[in-house]
């Protein structure tokens, strides 16, 4: 795992680091708190941020800058212990009824049971493109890096630089793709015990509050205009090791894929599923 992941990191760094504008580092400079009052805090001179949830309210933040394509990285340490009923979100989004969105959501669980990582993509206000995963580590013990690579031809979700999902542009078969609306980075920690854990059967244990998630080492890299005229760059996805890692994750850790949900789509799967 270690050397393989490191090699993949080097390849992805080479693929996506050239000709970029990079932002990151200081939470004071890059983000604004959006709700929750003093439940959101910044420490260590802007290097560490925390969000907390209690029975009164959760909390959240958003980036000052908007991004149209790029790579976003954030290290997160999720709520430890009994996190059932809580949801920690980390996503890109525009605004309005026809908004675009690229989602990571972490669904809490009772002590000893795994988090569920929920991913989704919205284009022109429509989502319903869910894939869900277990993680191959305890995301509450240490910080782990969650990344989004957003290009005109595809979106890649990564965990510790291991790709877990590739969503390809399927506009050629009539499926909208997020490519025209700049998006901000958002994160929140909130109570969703009506659905988050076992479909709402397990409720939040407020005796465990406050629940707290931690963030560090944020980085955003925006692609340069010259790259968009490079067709080879636009279509560049994963190398052979990245594809192997993607298959490994999807075989061993994927627990839901809308593209295989026959009960949900008895009349046939969405066109992007049939194509890809």
Coordinates of C-alpha atoms in Angstrom, one line a residue:
X1 CA 0.0 0.0 0.0
X2 CA 2.6 2.6 1.1
X3 CA 5.0 2.5 -1.9
X4 CA 2.1 2.1 -4.3
X5 CA 0.3 5.1 -3.0
X6 CA 3.4 7.1 -3.0
X7 CA 4.1 6.3 -6.6
X8 CA 0.5 7.2 -7.5
X9 CA 1.0 10.5 -5.7
X10 CA 4.0 11.4 -7.8
X11 CA 2.2 10.6 -11.0
X12 CA -0.8 12.7 -10.1
X13 CA 1.4 15.5 -8.9
X14 CA 3.2 15.6 -12.2
X15 CA -0.1 15.4 -14.1
X16 CA -1.9 18.2 -12.3
X17 CA 0.7 20.6 -10.8
X18 CA 2.1 22.2 -13.9
X19 CA 0.8 25.5 -15.1
X20 CA -1.4 26.1 -12.1
X21 CA -2.2 28.9 -9.8
X22 CA -2.1 27.7 -6.2
X23 CA -3.9 29.0 -3.1
X24 CA -3.9 27.6 0.3
X25 CA -2.4 27.4 3.7
X26 CA -4.0 30.0 6.0
X27 CA -7.7 29.6 7.0
X28 CA -7.9 33.2 8.1
X29 CA -7.0 34.3 4.6
X30 CA -8.9 31.8 2.5
X31 CA -12.2 31.1 4.4
X32 CA -15.2 32.8 6.1
X33 CA -17.4 31.2 8.7
X34 CA -21.0 31.0 7.5
X35 CA -23.0 29.9 10.5
X36 CA -22.7 28.4 13.9
X37 CA -21.2 31.3 15.8
X38 CA -18.2 30.3 18.0
X39 CA -18.7 26.7 17.2
X40 CA -16.3 27.3 14.3
X41 CA -12.7 28.1 15.4
X42 CA -9.3 28.8 13.8
X43 CA -6.1 27.9 15.7
X44 CA -2.4 27.9 15.2
X45 CA -2.2 31.1 13.4
X46 CA -4.6 30.0 10.7
X47 CA -3.2 26.5 10.2
X48 CA -6.0 24.5 11.9
X49 CA -9.8 24.9 11.8
X50 CA -12.5 23.1 13.8
X51 CA -16.2 22.8 13.4
X52 CA -18.5 21.7 16.2
X53 CA -22.0 20.5 16.6
X54 CA -24.2 20.7 19.7
X55 CA -27.9 20.3 20.3
X56 CA -28.5 24.0 19.4
X57 CA -26.6 24.3 16.2
X58 CA -23.9 23.0 13.9
X59 CA -21.4 25.2 12.0
X60 CA -19.8 25.8 8.6
X61 CA -17.4 27.7 6.5
X62 CA -16.9 28.7 2.8
X63 CA -14.0 29.8 0.7
X64 CA -13.6 33.5 -0.2
X65 CA -12.5 32.6 -3.7
X66 CA -14.5 30.8 -6.4
X67 CA -12.9 28.2 -8.7
X68 CA -13.7 27.1 -12.2
X69 CA -11.9 23.8 -12.6
X70 CA -8.9 22.8 -10.6
X71 CA -7.7 20.5 -7.8
X72 CA -8.9 20.9 -4.2
X73 CA -7.2 19.2 -1.3
X74 CA -8.2 19.2 2.4
X75 CA -7.0 17.2 5.3
X76 CA -9.8 16.3 7.7
X77 CA -10.0 14.4 11.0
X78 CA -13.6 13.3 11.5
X79 CA -15.8 13.3 14.6
X80 CA -14.5 10.5 16.9
X81 CA -16.5 8.1 19.1
X82 CA -20.3 7.8 18.7
X83 CA -20.9 10.1 15.7
X84 CA -24.2 8.5 14.7
X85 CA -26.6 11.1 13.3
X86 CA -24.0 13.6 12.4
X87 CA -22.9 14.6 8.9
X88 CA -19.6 16.3 8.0
X89 CA -19.7 17.8 4.5
X90 CA -16.9 19.0 2.2
X91 CA -17.9 20.1 -1.3
X92 CA -17.8 22.5 -4.2
X93 CA -20.9 24.4 -5.1
X94 CA -22.3 27.3 -7.0
X95 CA -25.6 29.0 -6.0
X96 CA -29.2 29.1 -7.2
X97 CA -31.8 26.6 -8.4
X98 CA -29.7 25.4 -11.3
X99 CA -26.5 25.2 -9.2
X100 CA -23.6 22.7 -9.8
X101 CA -22.1 20.8 -6.9
X102 CA -19.4 18.1 -6.3
X103 CA -19.9 16.4 -2.9
X104 CA -18.0 14.6 -0.2
X105 CA -20.3 13.8 2.8
X106 CA -19.2 11.7 5.8
X107 CA -22.1 9.9 7.5
X108 CA -21.4 9.2 11.2
X109 CA -22.0 5.9 12.9
X110 CA -22.0 4.4 16.4
X111 CA -18.7 3.7 18.1
X112 CA -16.9 0.8 16.3
X113 CA -19.0 1.0 13.2
X114 CA -17.5 2.5 10.0
X115 CA -18.3 5.9 8.6
X116 CA -19.9 6.0 5.2
X117 CA -18.3 8.3 2.6
X118 CA -21.1 9.6 0.3
X119 CA -20.3 11.2 -3.1
X120 CA -22.6 13.0 -5.5
X121 CA -22.5 15.3 -8.5
X122 CA -25.1 18.0 -9.4
X123 CA -25.3 19.8 -12.7
X124 CA -27.9 22.5 -13.4
X125 CA -29.6 21.7 -10.1
X126 CA -30.0 17.9 -10.6
X127 CA -28.0 15.3 -8.6
X128 CA -29.0 11.7 -8.0
X129 CA -25.5 10.4 -9.0
X130 CA -24.6 8.8 -5.7
X131 CA -21.8 6.4 -4.9
X132 CA -21.0 5.4 -1.3
X133 CA -17.9 3.8 0.2
X134 CA -16.5 2.5 3.4
X135 CA -12.9 3.7 4.1
X136 CA -9.9 1.4 4.5
X137 CA -8.8 3.2 7.7
X138 CA -10.4 4.9 10.8
X139 CA -10.9 8.5 9.6
X140 CA -11.2 9.7 13.3
X141 CA -7.7 8.7 14.4
X142 CA -5.6 10.9 12.1
X143 CA -5.9 13.5 9.4
X144 CA -6.5 12.1 5.9
X145 CA -6.5 14.0 2.6
X146 CA -9.7 14.3 0.6
X147 CA -9.3 15.7 -2.9
X148 CA -11.4 16.7 -6.0
X149 CA -9.9 17.1 -9.4
X150 CA -12.4 19.0 -11.6
X151 CA -11.7 19.2 -15.3
X152 CA -13.9 19.9 -18.3
X153 CA -13.9 16.2 -19.3
X154 CA -14.2 14.5 -15.9
X155 CA -14.3 14.7 -12.1
X156 CA -12.0 12.5 -9.9
X157 CA -12.6 11.9 -6.2
X158 CA -9.5 10.9 -4.2
X159 CA -8.8 9.8 -0.7
X160 CA -5.1 10.0 0.4
X161 CA -4.4 10.4 -3.3
X162 CA -6.1 7.1 -4.1
X163 CA -8.8 7.6 -6.7
X164 CA -12.2 6.3 -5.6
X165 CA -14.5 7.6 -8.3
X166 CA -14.2 9.0 -11.8
X167 CA -17.2 10.7 -13.2
X168 CA -16.9 11.5 -17.0
X169 CA -18.5 14.2 -19.0
X170 CA -21.5 12.6 -20.8
X171 CA -22.9 15.8 -22.5
X172 CA -22.7 13.9 -25.8
X173 CA -25.6 11.7 -24.6
X174 CA -27.6 14.6 -23.1
X175 CA -26.4 14.6 -19.5
X176 CA -25.5 18.0 -18.1
X177 CA -21.9 18.4 -16.7
X178 CA -20.7 21.1 -14.3
X179 CA -18.4 23.3 -16.4
X180 CA -19.8 26.8 -16.6
X181 CA -20.4 27.9 -13.0
X182 CA -17.6 28.9 -10.7
X183 CA -17.9 27.2 -7.3
X184 CA -16.8 27.9 -3.8
X185 CA -15.5 25.4 -1.3
X186 CA -17.9 24.7 1.6
X187 CA -17.8 22.5 4.7
X188 CA -20.3 22.0 7.5
X189 CA -21.0 19.7 10.5
X190 CA -24.7 19.3 11.2
X191 CA -27.3 17.0 12.7
X192 CA -29.1 14.7 10.2
X193 CA -30.3 11.9 12.4
X194 CA -33.6 11.7 10.5
X195 CA -31.6 9.9 7.7
X196 CA -27.8 9.8 8.2
X197 CA -27.3 6.6 10.2
X198 CA -29.1 3.4 9.1
X199 CA -31.8 5.5 7.4
X200 CA -32.6 7.5 10.5
X201 CA -33.0 4.5 12.9
X202 CA -30.0 5.6 15.0
X203 CA -30.4 9.0 16.6
X204 CA -27.7 11.5 17.7
X205 CA -26.6 10.9 21.3
X206 CA -26.5 14.5 22.6
X207 CA -24.8 13.3 25.8
X208 CA -21.7 13.0 23.6
X209 CA -21.8 16.6 22.4
X210 CA -20.1 18.7 21.3
X211 CA -19.1 16.8 18.2
X212 CA -16.0 18.2 16.5
X213 CA -14.2 17.8 13.2
X214 CA -10.8 19.3 12.4
X215 CA -9.3 20.6 9.1
X216 CA -5.8 21.5 8.0
X217 CA -3.5 21.7 5.0
X218 CA -6.0 23.1 2.6
X219 CA -4.8 23.7 -1.0
X220 CA -6.6 24.8 -4.2
X221 CA -4.9 24.7 -7.6
X222 CA -6.6 26.4 -10.5
X223 CA -5.8 25.3 -14.0
X224 CA -4.4 27.9 -16.4
X225 CA -6.2 29.0 -19.6
X226 CA -3.5 27.5 -21.8
X227 CA -4.3 24.0 -20.5
X228 CA -7.8 24.1 -21.9
X229 CA -6.6 24.3 -25.5
X230 CA -4.6 21.1 -24.9
X231 CA -6.9 18.3 -25.8
X232 CA -4.4 15.7 -24.5
X233 CA -4.3 17.4 -21.1
X234 CA -8.1 17.7 -21.0
X235 CA -8.6 13.9 -21.6
X236 CA -5.7 12.9 -19.3
X237 CA -7.2 10.8 -16.4
X238 CA -5.4 8.1 -14.4
X239 CA -2.2 6.1 -15.2
X240 CA -2.3 2.3 -15.0
X241 CA -1.5 2.4 -11.3
X242 CA -4.3 4.9 -10.7
X243 CA -6.8 2.7 -12.6
X244 CA -5.7 -0.3 -10.6
X245 CA -6.2 1.5 -7.3
X246 CA -9.6 2.7 -8.5
X247 CA -10.7 -0.9 -9.2
X248 CA -9.3 -2.0 -5.8
X249 CA -11.4 0.6 -4.0
X250 CA -14.6 0.0 -6.0
X251 CA -14.3 -3.8 -5.6
X252 CA -13.6 -3.8 -1.9
X253 CA -15.1 -0.7 -0.4
X254 CA -18.0 0.6 -2.6
X255 CA -21.3 -0.1 -0.9
X256 CA -23.7 1.7 -3.2
X257 CA -23.6 2.7 -6.9
X258 CA -26.6 4.4 -8.5
X259 CA -25.6 2.9 -11.8
X260 CA -26.3 -0.6 -10.5
X261 CA -29.5 0.1 -8.6
X262 CA -32.1 -1.9 -10.6
X263 CA -34.9 -1.2 -8.1
X264 CA -34.4 2.5 -8.4
X265 CA -34.2 2.5 -12.2
X266 CA -36.5 -0.4 -13.4
X267 CA -36.9 1.2 -16.8
X268 CA -33.2 1.3 -17.4
X269 CA -30.1 3.0 -16.0
X270 CA -29.3 6.7 -16.6
X271 CA -27.5 7.3 -20.0
X272 CA -24.1 8.1 -18.3
X273 CA -24.3 4.7 -16.7
X274 CA -24.9 2.9 -19.9
X275 CA -22.1 4.7 -21.6
X276 CA -19.5 4.3 -18.9

